[in-house]
CSV table of N, CA and C in Angstrom, one decimal:
chain,number,residue,atom,x,y,z
A,1,MET,N,0.8,-1.1,0.0
A,1,MET,CA,-0.1,0.0,-0.1
A,1,MET,C,1.1,1.1,-0.1
A,2,SER,N,0.6,2.1,-1.0
A,2,SER,CA,1.5,3.1,-1.0
A,2,SER,C,0.9,4.3,0.0
A,3,ARG,N,1.7,5.1,0.5
A,3,ARG,CA,1.5,6.5,1.2
A,3,ARG,C,1.3,7.5,0.6
A,4,PRO,N,0.2,8.6,1.1
A,4,PRO,CA,-0.2,9.8,0.0
A,4,PRO,C,1.1,10.4,-0.4
A,5,ASP,N,2.0,10.5,0.2
A,5,ASP,CA,3.3,11.3,-0.1
A,5,ASP,C,4.1,10.6,-1.1
A,6,ASP,N,3.9,9.2,-1.4
A,6,ASP,CA,4.5,8.6,-2.4
A,6,ASP,C,3.9,8.6,-3.9
A,7,LEU,N,2.4,9.1,-4.2
A,7,LEU,CA,1.8,9.2,-5.2
A,7,LEU,C,2.3,10.3,-6.5
A,8,PRO,N,1.9,10.4,-7.5
A,8,PRO,CA,2.0,11.2,-8.5
A,8,PRO,C,2.0,12.5,-8.2
A,9,GLN,N,2.6,13.2,-8.8
A,9,GLN,CA,2.7,15.0,-8.5
A,9,GLN,C,1.6,15.7,-8.9
A,10,GLU,N,1.0,15.1,-10.1
A,10,GLU,CA,0.0,16.0,-11.0
A,10,GLU,C,-1.2,16.4,-10.0
A,11,LEU,N,-2.1,17.2,-10.1
A,11,LEU,CA,-2.8,17.7,-9.3
A,11,LEU,C,-4.4,17.3,-10.0
A,12,PRO,N,-5.3,16.6,-9.3
A,12,PRO,CA,-6.4,16.2,-9.8
A,12,PRO,C,-7.6,17.4,-10.1
A,13,SER,N,-8.4,17.3,-10.7
A,13,SER,CA,-9.4,18.0,-10.6
A,13,SER,C,-10.7,17.5,-10.3
A,14,LEU,N,-11.7,18.1,-10.3
A,14,LEU,CA,-13.1,17.9,-9.8
A,14,LEU,C,-14.0,18.2,-10.8
A,15,SER,N,-15.0,17.1,-11.3
A,15,SER,CA,-15.8,17.2,-12.5
A,15,SER,C,-16.9,18.0,-12.0
A,16,SER,N,-17.9,18.7,-12.5
A,16,SER,CA,-18.8,19.4,-12.3
A,16,SER,C,-19.9,18.5,-11.8
A,17,SER,N,-20.1,17.1,-12.1
A,17,SER,CA,-20.9,16.3,-11.8
A,17,SER,C,-20.6,15.4,-10.6
A,18,LEU,N,-19.2,15.3,-10.2
A,18,LEU,CA,-18.8,15.1,-8.7
A,18,LEU,C,-19.3,15.8,-7.7
A,19,LEU,N,-18.9,17.2,-8.2
A,19,LEU,CA,-19.0,18.2,-7.4
A,19,LEU,C,-20.6,18.4,-6.9
A,20,GLY,N,-21.3,18.2,-8.0
A,20,GLY,CA,-22.6,18.4,-7.6
A,20,GLY,C,-23.3,17.1,-6.4
A,21,ARG,N,-22.8,16.0,-7.0
A,21,ARG,CA,-23.3,15.0,-6.2
A,21,ARG,C,-22.7,15.1,-4.8
A,22,VAL,N,-21.4,15.7,-4.6
A,22,VAL,CA,-20.7,15.8,-3.3
A,22,VAL,C,-21.3,16.6,-2.4
A,23,GLN,N,-21.7,17.9,-2.9
A,23,GLN,CA,-22.6,18.8,-2.7
A,23,GLN,C,-24.0,18.4,-2.0
A,24,GLN,N,-24.6,17.3,-2.7
A,24,GLN,CA,-25.9,16.5,-2.3
A,24,GLN,C,-25.5,15.5,-1.0
A,25,MET,N,-24.2,15.4,-0.6
A,25,MET,CA,-24.0,14.8,0.5
A,25,MET,C,-24.3,13.1,0.2
A,26,GLN,N,-23.8,12.9,-1.2
A,26,GLN,CA,-23.7,11.3,-1.5
A,26,GLN,C,-22.7,10.6,-1.2
A,27,PRO,N,-22.9,9.5,-0.4
A,27,PRO,CA,-21.7,9.2,0.3
A,27,PRO,C,-20.7,8.6,-0.7
A,28,ASP,N,-21.0,7.9,-1.7
A,28,ASP,CA,-20.2,7.4,-2.7
A,28,ASP,C,-19.4,8.7,-3.3
A,29,ALA,N,-20.2,9.8,-3.7
A,29,ALA,CA,-19.1,11.0,-4.4
A,29,ALA,C,-18.0,11.4,-3.1
A,30,TRP,N,-18.5,11.3,-1.9
A,30,TRP,CA,-17.7,11.7,-0.9
A,30,TRP,C,-16.6,11.1,-0.7
A,31,ALA,N,-16.6,9.7,-0.9
A,31,ALA,CA,-15.8,8.7,-1.0
A,31,ALA,C,-14.5,9.1,-1.9
A,32,ARG,N,-15.1,9.1,-3.3
A,32,ARG,CA,-14.2,9.3,-4.3
A,32,ARG,C,-13.6,10.8,-4.3
A,33,LEU,N,-14.1,12.0,-3.7
A,33,LEU,CA,-13.6,13.2,-3.3
A,33,LEU,C,-12.4,12.8,-2.5
A,34,VAL,N,-12.7,12.1,-1.2
A,34,VAL,CA,-11.5,12.0,-0.1
A,34,VAL,C,-10.4,11.2,-0.8
A,35,THR,N,-10.9,10.0,-1.6
A,35,THR,CA,-9.8,9.0,-2.3
A,35,THR,C,-8.6,10.2,-3.2
A,36,VAL,N,-9.5,11.0,-3.7
A,36,VAL,CA,-8.7,11.4,-4.7
A,36,VAL,C,-8.0,12.6,-4.2
A,37,PHE,N,-8.6,13.2,-3.3
A,37,PHE,CA,-7.8,14.7,-2.9
A,37,PHE,C,-7.1,14.7,-1.6
A,38,THR,N,-7.3,13.4,-0.8
A,38,THR,CA,-6.5,13.0,0.5
A,38,THR,C,-5.0,13.2,-0.1
A,39,PRO,N,-4.4,12.6,-1.1
A,39,PRO,CA,-3.2,13.0,-1.3
A,39,PRO,C,-2.3,14.1,-1.5
A,40,VAL,N,-3.4,14.9,-2.1
A,40,VAL,CA,-2.8,16.2,-2.3
A,40,VAL,C,-2.9,17.0,-1.1
A,41,VAL,N,-3.8,17.0,-0.4
A,41,VAL,CA,-3.8,17.8,0.9
A,41,VAL,C,-2.9,17.3,1.8
A,42,TYR,N,-2.3,15.9,1.8
A,42,TYR,CA,-1.4,15.5,2.5
A,42,TYR,C,0.1,16.2,2.2
A,43,ARG,N,0.2,15.9,0.8
A,43,ARG,CA,1.3,16.5,0.5
A,43,ARG,C,1.4,17.7,0.5
A,44,TRP,N,0.6,18.9,0.7
A,44,TRP,CA,0.8,20.2,0.8
A,44,TRP,C,1.0,20.5,2.5
A,45,CYS,N,0.3,19.5,3.1
A,45,CYS,CA,1.0,19.7,4.6
A,45,CYS,C,2.0,19.3,5.1
A,46,ARG,N,2.7,18.1,4.3
A,46,ARG,CA,4.1,17.7,4.4
A,46,ARG,C,5.1,18.6,3.6
A,47,GLN,N,4.6,19.2,2.8
A,47,GLN,CA,5.6,20.5,2.2
A,47,GLN,C,5.3,21.8,3.2
A,48,ALA,N,4.5,22.0,3.7
A,48,ALA,CA,4.5,23.1,4.9
A,48,ALA,C,5.3,22.7,6.3
A,49,GLY,N,6.0,21.5,6.0
A,49,GLY,CA,6.7,21.0,7.4
A,49,GLY,C,6.1,20.5,8.1
A,50,LEU,N,4.9,19.8,8.4
A,50,LEU,CA,4.3,19.0,9.4
A,50,LEU,C,4.9,17.6,8.9
A,51,GLY,N,4.9,17.0,10.3
A,51,GLY,CA,5.4,15.8,10.3
A,51,GLY,C,4.2,14.8,9.9
A,52,ALA,N,4.6,13.6,9.6
A,52,ALA,CA,3.3,12.7,8.9
A,52,ALA,C,2.3,12.4,9.9
A,53,HIS,N,2.2,12.3,11.2
A,53,HIS,CA,1.2,12.0,11.9
A,53,HIS,C,0.4,13.5,12.2
A,54,ASP,N,1.0,14.7,12.1
A,54,ASP,CA,0.4,16.1,12.3
A,54,ASP,C,-0.2,16.2,10.9
A,55,ALA,N,0.5,16.0,10.0
A,55,ALA,CA,-0.3,16.1,8.4
A,55,ALA,C,-1.6,15.1,8.4
A,56,SER,N,-1.3,14.3,8.7
A,56,SER,CA,-2.8,13.1,8.9
A,56,SER,C,-4.0,13.7,9.5
A,57,ASP,N,-3.6,14.5,10.6
A,57,ASP,CA,-4.8,15.0,11.4
A,57,ASP,C,-5.1,16.2,10.7
A,58,VAL,N,-4.2,17.1,10.2
A,58,VAL,CA,-4.8,18.5,9.4
A,58,VAL,C,-5.5,17.8,8.2
A,59,VAL,N,-5.1,16.6,7.6
A,59,VAL,CA,-6.1,16.0,6.5
A,59,VAL,C,-7.3,15.9,6.7
A,60,GLN,N,-7.6,15.4,8.0
A,60,GLN,CA,-8.9,15.2,8.7
A,60,GLN,C,-9.7,16.5,8.9
A,61,GLU,N,-8.9,17.5,9.2
A,61,GLU,CA,-9.6,18.8,9.7
A,61,GLU,C,-10.1,19.4,8.4
A,62,VAL,N,-9.2,19.4,7.4
A,62,VAL,CA,-9.7,19.8,5.9
A,62,VAL,C,-10.6,19.3,5.7
A,63,PHE,N,-10.9,18.0,5.7
A,63,PHE,CA,-12.2,17.5,4.9
A,63,PHE,C,-13.3,17.7,5.7
A,64,SER,N,-13.1,18.0,7.2
A,64,SER,CA,-14.0,18.5,8.0
A,64,SER,C,-14.7,19.9,7.5
A,65,SER,N,-13.8,20.4,7.3
A,65,SER,CA,-14.0,22.0,6.5
A,65,SER,C,-14.7,21.9,5.6
A,66,VAL,N,-14.2,21.1,4.6
A,66,VAL,CA,-14.9,21.1,3.0
A,66,VAL,C,-16.3,20.8,3.5
A,67,ALA,N,-16.7,19.5,4.5
A,67,ALA,CA,-17.8,19.1,4.5
A,67,ALA,C,-18.8,20.3,5.2
A,68,ARG,N,-18.6,21.2,5.8
A,68,ARG,CA,-19.2,22.3,6.6
A,68,ARG,C,-19.6,23.3,5.3
A,69,GLY,N,-18.4,23.5,4.7
A,69,GLY,CA,-18.7,24.7,3.6
A,69,GLY,C,-18.8,24.2,1.9
A,70,ILE,N,-19.1,23.0,1.7
A,70,ILE,CA,-19.0,22.7,0.2
A,70,ILE,C,-20.6,23.0,-0.4
A,71,GLY,N,-21.3,23.2,0.8
A,71,GLY,CA,-22.6,23.4,0.1
A,71,GLY,C,-23.0,25.2,-0.4
A,72,ARG,N,-21.7,25.9,-0.1
A,72,ARG,CA,-21.7,27.5,-0.4
A,72,ARG,C,-20.9,27.7,-1.2
A,73,PHE,N,-19.9,26.5,-1.5
A,73,PHE,CA,-18.9,26.5,-2.9
A,73,PHE,C,-19.6,26.6,-4.1
A,74,GLU,N,-19.0,27.6,-5.0
A,74,GLU,CA,-19.5,27.9,-6.0
A,74,GLU,C,-17.9,27.9,-7.0
A,75,ARG,N,-18.1,27.2,-8.2
A,75,ARG,CA,-17.3,27.3,-9.2
A,75,ARG,C,-17.4,28.6,-10.1
A,76,ALA,N,-16.2,29.0,-10.0
A,76,ALA,CA,-16.1,30.3,-11.1
A,76,ALA,C,-15.0,30.3,-11.8
A,77,LYS,N,-15.2,30.3,-13.1
A,77,LYS,CA,-13.9,30.2,-14.1
A,77,LYS,C,-12.9,30.9,-13.7
A,78,GLY,N,-11.8,30.3,-13.8
A,78,GLY,CA,-10.5,31.2,-13.5
A,78,GLY,C,-10.1,31.2,-12.3
A,79,VAL,N,-11.3,31.8,-11.4
A,79,VAL,CA,-10.9,32.1,-10.0
A,79,VAL,C,-11.5,31.3,-8.7
A,80,GLY,N,-12.5,30.5,-9.4
A,80,GLY,CA,-13.3,29.9,-8.3
A,80,GLY,C,-12.8,28.3,-8.1
A,81,SER,N,-11.7,27.8,-8.5
A,81,SER,CA,-11.4,26.5,-8.8
A,81,SER,C,-11.6,25.4,-7.4
A,82,PHE,N,-12.1,24.3,-7.4
A,82,PHE,CA,-11.9,23.7,-5.9
A,82,PHE,C,-10.6,23.4,-5.6
A,83,ARG,N,-9.9,23.5,-6.1
A,83,ARG,CA,-8.7,22.8,-5.7
A,83,ARG,C,-8.0,24.3,-5.1
A,84,SER,N,-8.1,25.8,-5.8
A,84,SER,CA,-7.7,26.5,-5.1
A,84,SER,C,-8.4,26.8,-3.5
A,85,TRP,N,-9.8,26.8,-3.7
A,85,TRP,CA,-10.6,26.5,-2.4
A,85,TRP,C,-10.1,25.7,-1.2
A,86,LEU,N,-9.7,24.4,-2.0
A,86,LEU,CA,-9.1,23.3,-0.7
A,86,LEU,C,-7.7,23.9,-0.4
A,87,ALA,N,-7.1,24.3,-1.0
A,87,ALA,CA,-5.7,24.7,-0.7
A,87,ALA,C,-5.9,26.0,0.3
A,88,THR,N,-6.9,26.9,0.1
A,88,THR,CA,-6.9,28.0,1.0
A,88,THR,C,-7.5,27.3,2.2
A,89,ILE,N,-8.4,26.2,2.1
A,89,ILE,CA,-8.8,25.9,3.2
A,89,ILE,C,-7.7,24.9,4.2
A,90,THR,N,-6.8,24.3,3.4
A,90,THR,CA,-5.5,23.7,3.8
A,90,THR,C,-4.5,24.5,4.5
A,91,ARG,N,-4.2,25.7,4.2
A,91,ARG,CA,-3.7,26.6,4.4
A,91,ARG,C,-4.1,27.1,6.1
A,92,SER,N,-5.4,27.4,6.0
A,92,SER,CA,-5.9,27.9,7.2
A,92,SER,C,-5.7,26.9,8.6
A,93,ARG,N,-5.9,25.5,7.9
A,93,ARG,CA,-5.6,24.4,9.1
A,93,ARG,C,-4.4,24.4,9.7
A,94,ILE,N,-3.6,24.6,8.4
A,94,ILE,CA,-2.1,24.4,8.9
A,94,ILE,C,-1.8,25.4,9.8
A,95,CYS,N,-2.1,26.7,9.8
A,95,CYS,CA,-2.1,27.7,10.6
A,95,CYS,C,-2.8,27.6,11.6
A,96,ASP,N,-4.1,26.7,11.8
A,96,ASP,CA,-4.7,26.7,13.2
A,96,ASP,C,-3.5,25.6,13.8
A,97,HIS,N,-3.1,24.5,13.2
A,97,HIS,CA,-2.4,23.7,13.7
A,97,HIS,C,-1.2,24.3,14.6
A,98,HIS,N,-0.7,25.3,14.0
A,98,HIS,CA,0.8,25.8,14.0
A,98,HIS,C,0.2,26.6,15.5
A,99,ARG,N,-0.8,27.5,15.2
A,99,ARG,CA,-1.1,28.1,16.6
A,99,ARG,C,-1.5,27.4,17.8
A,100,ARG,N,-2.1,26.3,17.5
A,100,ARG,CA,-2.7,25.5,18.8
A,100,ARG,C,-1.0,25.1,19.4
A,101,HIS,N,-0.3,24.5,18.6
A,101,HIS,CA,0.8,23.9,19.3
A,101,HIS,C,1.7,25.1,20.0
A,102,ALA,N,1.8,26.2,19.6
A,102,ALA,CA,2.6,27.4,19.9
A,102,ALA,C,2.2,27.5,21.2
A,103,LYS,N,0.9,27.4,21.7
A,103,LYS,CA,0.2,27.6,23.0
A,103,LYS,C,0.5,26.4,24.1
A,104,GLN,N,1.2,25.4,23.5
A,104,GLN,CA,1.4,24.4,24.2
A,104,GLN,C,2.9,24.4,24.8
A,105,PRO,N,3.2,24.1,26.3
A,105,PRO,CA,4.5,24.1,26.9
A,105,PRO,C,5.4,22.7,26.6
A,106,VAL,N,6.5,23.3,26.3
A,106,VAL,CA,7.2,22.3,26.0
A,106,VAL,C,7.9,21.5,27.0
A,107,GLY,N,7.7,20.0,27.1
A,107,GLY,CA,8.5,19.2,28.0
A,107,GLY,C,10.0,19.5,28.2
A,108,LEU,N,10.5,19.3,29.2
A,108,LEU,CA,11.8,19.3,29.4
A,108,LEU,C,12.3,18.1,29.9
A,109,GLY,N,11.6,16.9,30.1
A,109,GLY,CA,12.2,15.8,30.4
A,109,GLY,C,12.7,15.6,31.8
A,110,GLY,N,13.4,14.7,32.0
A,110,GLY,CA,14.1,14.2,33.6
A,110,GLY,C,13.0,13.3,34.0
A,111,THR,N,13.5,13.2,35.3
A,111,THR,CA,12.9,12.5,36.0
A,111,THR,C,11.8,13.0,36.9
């Protein structure tokens, strides 16, 4: 089984028909969306410096945000691609992750 960061570098696109089905919350469409875009989001997280476990956590947060906002998403030629919307959400969740971890005290070790 390959890891998400071992997959090809090309960026997938989202068809209008799949987008419509995702917006209707059809489970098979969501499964396809997650399967296709998880490696992309994971790669973005890793490129932003997150470790493997943190990147996996952020991927889950990204798709949770997508689920909450997909009903309001509208595709606009040239400026409103799904991928750019997804990238914006990913950057926000990565920033949230860094903010949360900046507030946590660092352990010093010892007995």
